[in-house]
Short mmCIF file of C-alpha atoms and ligand atoms in Angstrom, two decimals:
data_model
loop_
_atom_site.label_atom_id
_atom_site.label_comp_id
_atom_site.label_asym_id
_atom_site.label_seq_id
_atom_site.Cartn_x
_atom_site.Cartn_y
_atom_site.Cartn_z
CA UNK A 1 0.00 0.00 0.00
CA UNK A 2 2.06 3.46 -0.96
CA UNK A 3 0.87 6.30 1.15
CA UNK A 4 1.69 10.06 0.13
CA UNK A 5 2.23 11.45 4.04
CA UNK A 6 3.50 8.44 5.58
CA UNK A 7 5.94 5.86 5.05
CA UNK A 8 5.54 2.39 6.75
CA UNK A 9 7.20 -0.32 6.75
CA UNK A 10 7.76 -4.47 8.46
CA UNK A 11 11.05 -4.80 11.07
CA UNK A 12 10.34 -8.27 11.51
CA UNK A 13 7.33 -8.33 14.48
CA UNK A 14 7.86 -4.45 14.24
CA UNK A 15 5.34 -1.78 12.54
CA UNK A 16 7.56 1.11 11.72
CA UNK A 17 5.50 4.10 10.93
CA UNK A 18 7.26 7.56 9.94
CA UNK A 19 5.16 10.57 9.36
CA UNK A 20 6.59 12.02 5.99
CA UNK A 21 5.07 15.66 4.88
CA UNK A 22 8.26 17.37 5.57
CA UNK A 23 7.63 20.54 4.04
CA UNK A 24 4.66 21.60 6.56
CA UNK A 25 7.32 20.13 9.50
CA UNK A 26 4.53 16.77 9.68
CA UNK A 27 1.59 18.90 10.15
CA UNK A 28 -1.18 16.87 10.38
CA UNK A 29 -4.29 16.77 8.12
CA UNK A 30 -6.80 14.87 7.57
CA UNK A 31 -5.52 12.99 5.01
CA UNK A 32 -2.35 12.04 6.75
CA UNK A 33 -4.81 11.12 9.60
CA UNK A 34 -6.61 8.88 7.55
CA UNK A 35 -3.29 7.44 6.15
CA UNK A 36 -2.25 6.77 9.87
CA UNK A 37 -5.82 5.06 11.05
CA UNK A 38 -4.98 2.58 7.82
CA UNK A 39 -1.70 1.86 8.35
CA UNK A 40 -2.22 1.19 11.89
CA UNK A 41 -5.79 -1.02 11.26
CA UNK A 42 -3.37 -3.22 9.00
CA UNK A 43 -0.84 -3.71 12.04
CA UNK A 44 -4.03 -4.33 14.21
CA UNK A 45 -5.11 -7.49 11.81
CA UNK A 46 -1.59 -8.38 11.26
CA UNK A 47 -0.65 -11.79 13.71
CA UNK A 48 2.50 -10.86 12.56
CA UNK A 49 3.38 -7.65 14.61
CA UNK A 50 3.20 -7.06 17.88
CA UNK A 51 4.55 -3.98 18.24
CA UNK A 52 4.81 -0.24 16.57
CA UNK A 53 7.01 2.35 16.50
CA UNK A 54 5.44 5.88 15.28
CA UNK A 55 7.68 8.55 14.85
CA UNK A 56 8.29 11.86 12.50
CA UNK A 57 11.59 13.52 10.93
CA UNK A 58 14.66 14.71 12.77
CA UNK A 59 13.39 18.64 12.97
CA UNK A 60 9.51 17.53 13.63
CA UNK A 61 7.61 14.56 15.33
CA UNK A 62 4.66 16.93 13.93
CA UNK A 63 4.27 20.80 13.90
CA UNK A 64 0.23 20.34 15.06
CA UNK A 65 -2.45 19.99 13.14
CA UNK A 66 -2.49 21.20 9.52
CA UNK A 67 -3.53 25.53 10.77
CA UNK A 68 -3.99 25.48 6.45
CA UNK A 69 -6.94 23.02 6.27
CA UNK A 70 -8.32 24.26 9.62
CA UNK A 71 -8.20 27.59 9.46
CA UNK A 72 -11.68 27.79 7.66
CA UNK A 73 -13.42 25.06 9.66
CA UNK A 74 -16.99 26.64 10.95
CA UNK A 75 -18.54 25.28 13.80
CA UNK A 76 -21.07 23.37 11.94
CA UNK A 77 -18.41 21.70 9.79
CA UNK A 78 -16.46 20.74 12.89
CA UNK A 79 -19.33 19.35 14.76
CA UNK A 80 -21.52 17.66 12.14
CA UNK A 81 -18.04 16.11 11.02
CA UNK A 82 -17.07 15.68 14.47
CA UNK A 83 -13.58 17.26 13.90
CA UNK A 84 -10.72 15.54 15.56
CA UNK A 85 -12.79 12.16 16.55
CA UNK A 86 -11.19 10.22 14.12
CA UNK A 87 -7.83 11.54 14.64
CA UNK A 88 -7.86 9.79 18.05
CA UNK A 89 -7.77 6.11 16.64
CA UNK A 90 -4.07 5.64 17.88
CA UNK A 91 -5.42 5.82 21.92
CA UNK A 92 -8.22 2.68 20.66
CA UNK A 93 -4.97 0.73 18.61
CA UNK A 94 -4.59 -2.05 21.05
CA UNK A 95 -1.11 -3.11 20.50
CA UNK A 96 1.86 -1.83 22.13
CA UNK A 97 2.88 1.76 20.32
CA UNK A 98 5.88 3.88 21.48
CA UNK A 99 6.24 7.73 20.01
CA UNK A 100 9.93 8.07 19.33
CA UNK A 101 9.81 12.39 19.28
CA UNK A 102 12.92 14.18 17.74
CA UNK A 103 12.16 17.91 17.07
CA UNK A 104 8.61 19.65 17.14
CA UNK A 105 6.18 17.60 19.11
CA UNK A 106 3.49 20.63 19.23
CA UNK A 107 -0.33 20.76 19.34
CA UNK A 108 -1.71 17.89 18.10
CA UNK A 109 1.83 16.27 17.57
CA UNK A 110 2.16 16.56 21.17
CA UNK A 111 -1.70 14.70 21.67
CA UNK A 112 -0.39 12.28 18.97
CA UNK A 113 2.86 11.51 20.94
CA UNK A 114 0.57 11.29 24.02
CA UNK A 115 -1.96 8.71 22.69
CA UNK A 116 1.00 6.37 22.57
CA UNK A 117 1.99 4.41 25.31
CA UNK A 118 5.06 5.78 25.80
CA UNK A 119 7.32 8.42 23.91
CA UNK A 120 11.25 8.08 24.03
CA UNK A 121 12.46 11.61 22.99
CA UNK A 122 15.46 12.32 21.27
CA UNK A 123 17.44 15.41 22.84
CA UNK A 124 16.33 18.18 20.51
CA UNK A 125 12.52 17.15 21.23
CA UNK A 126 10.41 20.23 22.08
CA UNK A 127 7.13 19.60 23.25
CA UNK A 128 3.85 22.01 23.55
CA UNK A 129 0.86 23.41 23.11
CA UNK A 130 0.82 26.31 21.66
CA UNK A 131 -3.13 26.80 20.56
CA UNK A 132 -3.86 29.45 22.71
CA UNK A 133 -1.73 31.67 20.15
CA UNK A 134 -3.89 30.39 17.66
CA UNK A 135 -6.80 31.50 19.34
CA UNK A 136 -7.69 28.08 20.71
CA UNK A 137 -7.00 25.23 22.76
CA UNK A 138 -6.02 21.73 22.58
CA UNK A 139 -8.92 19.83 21.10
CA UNK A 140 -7.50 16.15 20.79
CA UNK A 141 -6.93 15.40 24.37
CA UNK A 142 -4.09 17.76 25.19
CA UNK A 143 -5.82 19.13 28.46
CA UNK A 144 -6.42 16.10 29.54
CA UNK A 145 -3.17 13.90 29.00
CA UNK A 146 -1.15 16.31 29.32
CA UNK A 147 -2.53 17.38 32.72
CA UNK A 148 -2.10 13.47 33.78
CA UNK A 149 1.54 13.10 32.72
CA UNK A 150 2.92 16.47 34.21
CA UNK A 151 0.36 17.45 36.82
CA UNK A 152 -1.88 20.56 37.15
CA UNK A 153 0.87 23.64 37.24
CA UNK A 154 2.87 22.88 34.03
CA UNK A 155 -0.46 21.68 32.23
CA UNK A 156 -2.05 24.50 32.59
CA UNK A 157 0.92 26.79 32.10
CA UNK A 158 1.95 25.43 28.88
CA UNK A 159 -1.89 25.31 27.43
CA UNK A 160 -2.38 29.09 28.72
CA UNK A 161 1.29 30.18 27.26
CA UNK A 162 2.02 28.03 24.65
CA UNK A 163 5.35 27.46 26.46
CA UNK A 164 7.78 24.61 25.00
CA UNK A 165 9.45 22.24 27.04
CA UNK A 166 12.71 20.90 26.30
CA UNK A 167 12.96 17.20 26.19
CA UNK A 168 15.54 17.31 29.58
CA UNK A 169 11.97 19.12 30.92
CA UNK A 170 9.53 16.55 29.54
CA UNK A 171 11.78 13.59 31.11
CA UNK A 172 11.78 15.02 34.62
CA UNK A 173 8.25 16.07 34.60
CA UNK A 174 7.48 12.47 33.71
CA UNK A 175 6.46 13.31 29.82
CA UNK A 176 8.83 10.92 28.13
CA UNK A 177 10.54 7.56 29.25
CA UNK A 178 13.70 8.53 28.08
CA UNK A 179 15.87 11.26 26.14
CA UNK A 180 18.18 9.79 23.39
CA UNK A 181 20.82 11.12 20.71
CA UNK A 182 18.93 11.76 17.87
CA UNK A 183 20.69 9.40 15.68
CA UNK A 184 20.32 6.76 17.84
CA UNK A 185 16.50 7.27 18.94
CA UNK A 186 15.02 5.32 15.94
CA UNK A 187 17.00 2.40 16.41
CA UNK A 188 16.04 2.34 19.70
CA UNK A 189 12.71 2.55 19.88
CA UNK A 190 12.90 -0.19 17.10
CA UNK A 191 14.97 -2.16 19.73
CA UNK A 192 12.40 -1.67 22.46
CA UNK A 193 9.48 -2.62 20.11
CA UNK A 194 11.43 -6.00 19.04
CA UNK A 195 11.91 -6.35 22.91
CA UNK A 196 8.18 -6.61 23.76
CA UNK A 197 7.05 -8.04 20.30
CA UNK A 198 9.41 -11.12 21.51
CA UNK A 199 6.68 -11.15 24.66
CA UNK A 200 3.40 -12.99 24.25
CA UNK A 201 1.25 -10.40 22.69
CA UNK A 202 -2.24 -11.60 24.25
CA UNK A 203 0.27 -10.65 27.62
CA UNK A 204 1.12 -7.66 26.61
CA UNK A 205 -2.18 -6.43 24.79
CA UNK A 206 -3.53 -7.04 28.31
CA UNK A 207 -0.67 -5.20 30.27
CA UNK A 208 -1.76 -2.26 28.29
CA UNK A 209 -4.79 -2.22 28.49
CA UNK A 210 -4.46 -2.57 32.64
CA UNK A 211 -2.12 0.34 32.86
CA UNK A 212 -4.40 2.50 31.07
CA UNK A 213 -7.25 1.63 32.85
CA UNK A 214 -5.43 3.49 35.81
CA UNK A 215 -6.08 6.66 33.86
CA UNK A 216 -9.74 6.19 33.86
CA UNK A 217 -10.80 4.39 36.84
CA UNK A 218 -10.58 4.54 41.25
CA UNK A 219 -7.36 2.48 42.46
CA UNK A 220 -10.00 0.01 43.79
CA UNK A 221 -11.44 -0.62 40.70
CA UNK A 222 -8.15 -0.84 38.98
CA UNK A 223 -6.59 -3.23 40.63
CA UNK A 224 -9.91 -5.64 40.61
CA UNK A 225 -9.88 -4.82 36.75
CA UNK A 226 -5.79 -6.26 37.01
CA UNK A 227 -6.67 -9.22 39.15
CA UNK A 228 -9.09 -10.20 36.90
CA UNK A 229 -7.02 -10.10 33.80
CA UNK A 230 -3.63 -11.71 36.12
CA UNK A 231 -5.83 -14.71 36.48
CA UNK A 232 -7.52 -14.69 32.49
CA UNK A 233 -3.52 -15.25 31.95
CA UNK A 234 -3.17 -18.60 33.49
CA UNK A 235 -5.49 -19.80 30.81
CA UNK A 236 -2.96 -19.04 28.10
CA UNK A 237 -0.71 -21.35 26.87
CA UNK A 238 2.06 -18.59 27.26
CA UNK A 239 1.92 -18.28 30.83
CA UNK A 240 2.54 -22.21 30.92
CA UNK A 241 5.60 -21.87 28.53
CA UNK A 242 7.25 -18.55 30.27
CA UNK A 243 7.21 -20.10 33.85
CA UNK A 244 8.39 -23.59 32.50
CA UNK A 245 11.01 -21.84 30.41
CA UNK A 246 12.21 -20.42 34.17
CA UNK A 247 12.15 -23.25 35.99
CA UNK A 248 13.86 -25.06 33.17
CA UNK A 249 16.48 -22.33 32.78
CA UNK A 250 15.84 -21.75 29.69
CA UNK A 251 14.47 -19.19 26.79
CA UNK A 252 10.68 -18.66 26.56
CA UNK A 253 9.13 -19.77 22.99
CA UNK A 254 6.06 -17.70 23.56
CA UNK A 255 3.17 -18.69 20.88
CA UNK A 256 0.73 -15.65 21.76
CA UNK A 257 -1.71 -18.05 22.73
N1 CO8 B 301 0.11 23.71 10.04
C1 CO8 B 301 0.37 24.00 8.74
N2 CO8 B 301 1.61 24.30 8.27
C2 CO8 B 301 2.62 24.31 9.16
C3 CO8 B 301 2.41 24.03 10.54
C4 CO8 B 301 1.08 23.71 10.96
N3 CO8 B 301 0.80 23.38 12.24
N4 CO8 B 301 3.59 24.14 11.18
C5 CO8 B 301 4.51 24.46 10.23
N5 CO8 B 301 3.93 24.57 9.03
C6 CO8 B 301 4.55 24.91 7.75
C7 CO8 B 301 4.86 26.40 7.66
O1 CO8 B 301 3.70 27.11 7.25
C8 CO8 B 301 5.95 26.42 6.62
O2 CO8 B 301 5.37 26.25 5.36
P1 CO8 B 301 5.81 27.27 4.16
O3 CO8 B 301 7.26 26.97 3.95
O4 CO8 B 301 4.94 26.82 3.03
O5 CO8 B 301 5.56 28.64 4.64
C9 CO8 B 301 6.72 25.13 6.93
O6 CO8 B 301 5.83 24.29 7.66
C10 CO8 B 301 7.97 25.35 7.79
O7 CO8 B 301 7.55 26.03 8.95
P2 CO8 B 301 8.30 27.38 9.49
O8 CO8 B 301 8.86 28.14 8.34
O9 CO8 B 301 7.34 28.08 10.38
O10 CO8 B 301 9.49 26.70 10.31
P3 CO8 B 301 10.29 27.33 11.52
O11 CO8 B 301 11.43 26.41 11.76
O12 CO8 B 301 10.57 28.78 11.31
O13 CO8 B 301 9.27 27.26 12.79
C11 CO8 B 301 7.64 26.19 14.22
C12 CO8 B 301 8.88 26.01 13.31
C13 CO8 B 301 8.01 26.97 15.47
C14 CO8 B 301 7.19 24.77 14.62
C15 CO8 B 301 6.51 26.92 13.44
O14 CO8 B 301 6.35 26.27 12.17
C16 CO8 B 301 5.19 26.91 14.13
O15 CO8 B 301 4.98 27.66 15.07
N6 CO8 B 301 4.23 26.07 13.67
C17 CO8 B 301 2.89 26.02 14.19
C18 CO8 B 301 2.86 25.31 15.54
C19 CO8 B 301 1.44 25.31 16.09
O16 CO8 B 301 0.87 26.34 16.39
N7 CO8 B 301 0.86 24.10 16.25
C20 CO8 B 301 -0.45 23.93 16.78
C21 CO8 B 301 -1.44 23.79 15.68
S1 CO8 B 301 -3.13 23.76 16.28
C22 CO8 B 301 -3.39 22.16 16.75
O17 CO8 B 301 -2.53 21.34 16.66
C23 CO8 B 301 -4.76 21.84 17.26
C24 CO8 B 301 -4.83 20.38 17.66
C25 CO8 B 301 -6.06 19.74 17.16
C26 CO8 B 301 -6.05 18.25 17.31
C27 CO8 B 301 -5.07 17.46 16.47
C28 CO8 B 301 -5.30 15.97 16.56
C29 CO8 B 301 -4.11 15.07 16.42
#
């Protein structure tokens, strides 16, 4: 499938997808949206992969969303459309998906980056939300995530300043996972993916789905929702082969059953 703002591509049980419009800086519109949702419902269907890696260019993860296409939006278009919905597939994709950020991570490239599970940044990564300039705010989750990963204060001081944060910033407020060269921060994240794509994906489709549920839940209910799950895995065939593979001292041959 050839896509004309993305480029995708197989690492083995890797989905490597690299937004690719690099003379708006990635800006996101809706056909590069679209192109995304596709790319990522093949990965979904594909037994193959079990795991993605999304990422941008060296100077921009993505500038936002396309200001071009938007700027002429009336309300009625936005909500009979229902602007944005769509563009919020990657928080549904149930596989494991790290953001690997270098550069520009602004607007609604920071609320993609966000939607992933987790973003590795390389160290030029520069992160905001800079809508209020644009006479608006962050309409694809931005307020909210961004409020969860870095707390009230900074939230609200980057969506009402359109303030940047550095990636050394985004690591110690708890943004990012990691900061990486930014030749190395591909590779990387294509070595972390490989690492849990060698789990059992069932597993780690389920892992995921547990830690997010701590995002939109009470700690009680959380942690019955991860007890019930814990003991759904002892009826897979993987949990039999990874603790057998221990006591037998040797390598698990997990077959994602
Ligand atoms: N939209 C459209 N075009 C853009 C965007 C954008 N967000 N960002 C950059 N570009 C274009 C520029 O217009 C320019 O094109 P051209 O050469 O044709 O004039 C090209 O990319 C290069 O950009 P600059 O010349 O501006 O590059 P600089 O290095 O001087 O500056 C900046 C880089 C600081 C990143 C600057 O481009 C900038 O401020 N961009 C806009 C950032 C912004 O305001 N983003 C928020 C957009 S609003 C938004 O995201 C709402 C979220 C809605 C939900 C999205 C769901 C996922």
């Amino acid at each position: 499938m050839a896509y004309d703002n993305i480029l995708v591509e197989k690492r083995g049980k890797v989905g490597l997808i690299t937004l690719n419009r690099p003379n708006a800086l990635n800006a996101l519109n809706s056909v590069l949206i679209g192109e995304v949702n596709e790319a990522l419902a093949g990965f979904e269907a594909d037994d193959k992969i079990g795991s993605v890696v999304l990422t941008g260019s060296e100077k921009a993860f993505a500038a936002g969303a396309d200001i071009k296409e938007m700027s002429s939006l009336t309300y009625m278009d936005a909500y009979k459309g229902d602007f944005i919905t769509s563009w919020d597939n990657v928080s549904r994709f149930r596989k494991p998906i790290i953001a690997a950020v270098a550069g520009y991570a602004l607007g609604g490239g920071c609320e993609l980056a966000m939607m992933c599970d987790f973003i590795l940044a390389g160290e030029n990564a520069r992160f905001g939300q800079p809508e209020i300039t644009l006479g608006v705010m962050p309409g694809a989750g931005g307020t909210q995530r961004l409020t969860r990963f870095v707390g009230k204060s900074k939230a609200m001081e980057m969506c009402l300043t359109g303030r940047m944060m550095d990636a050394q910033e985004a690591e110690r407020s708890g943004l990012v996972s990691r900061v990486l060269p930014v030749d190395e921060l591909v590779d990387e994240a294509l070595k972390v993916a490989e690492k849990i794509a060698d789990f059992s994906l069932p597993i780690t489709m389920m892992t995921k789905e547990s830690v997010n549920r701590a995002y939109e839940t009470t700690l009680a209910e959380g942690v019955r929702f991860e007890r019930r799950l814990f003991h759904a895995m002892f009826a897979s065939e993987d949990q039999k082969e990874g603790m057998a593979a221990f006591v037998e001292k040797r390598a698990p041959q997990f077959r994602n059953k």
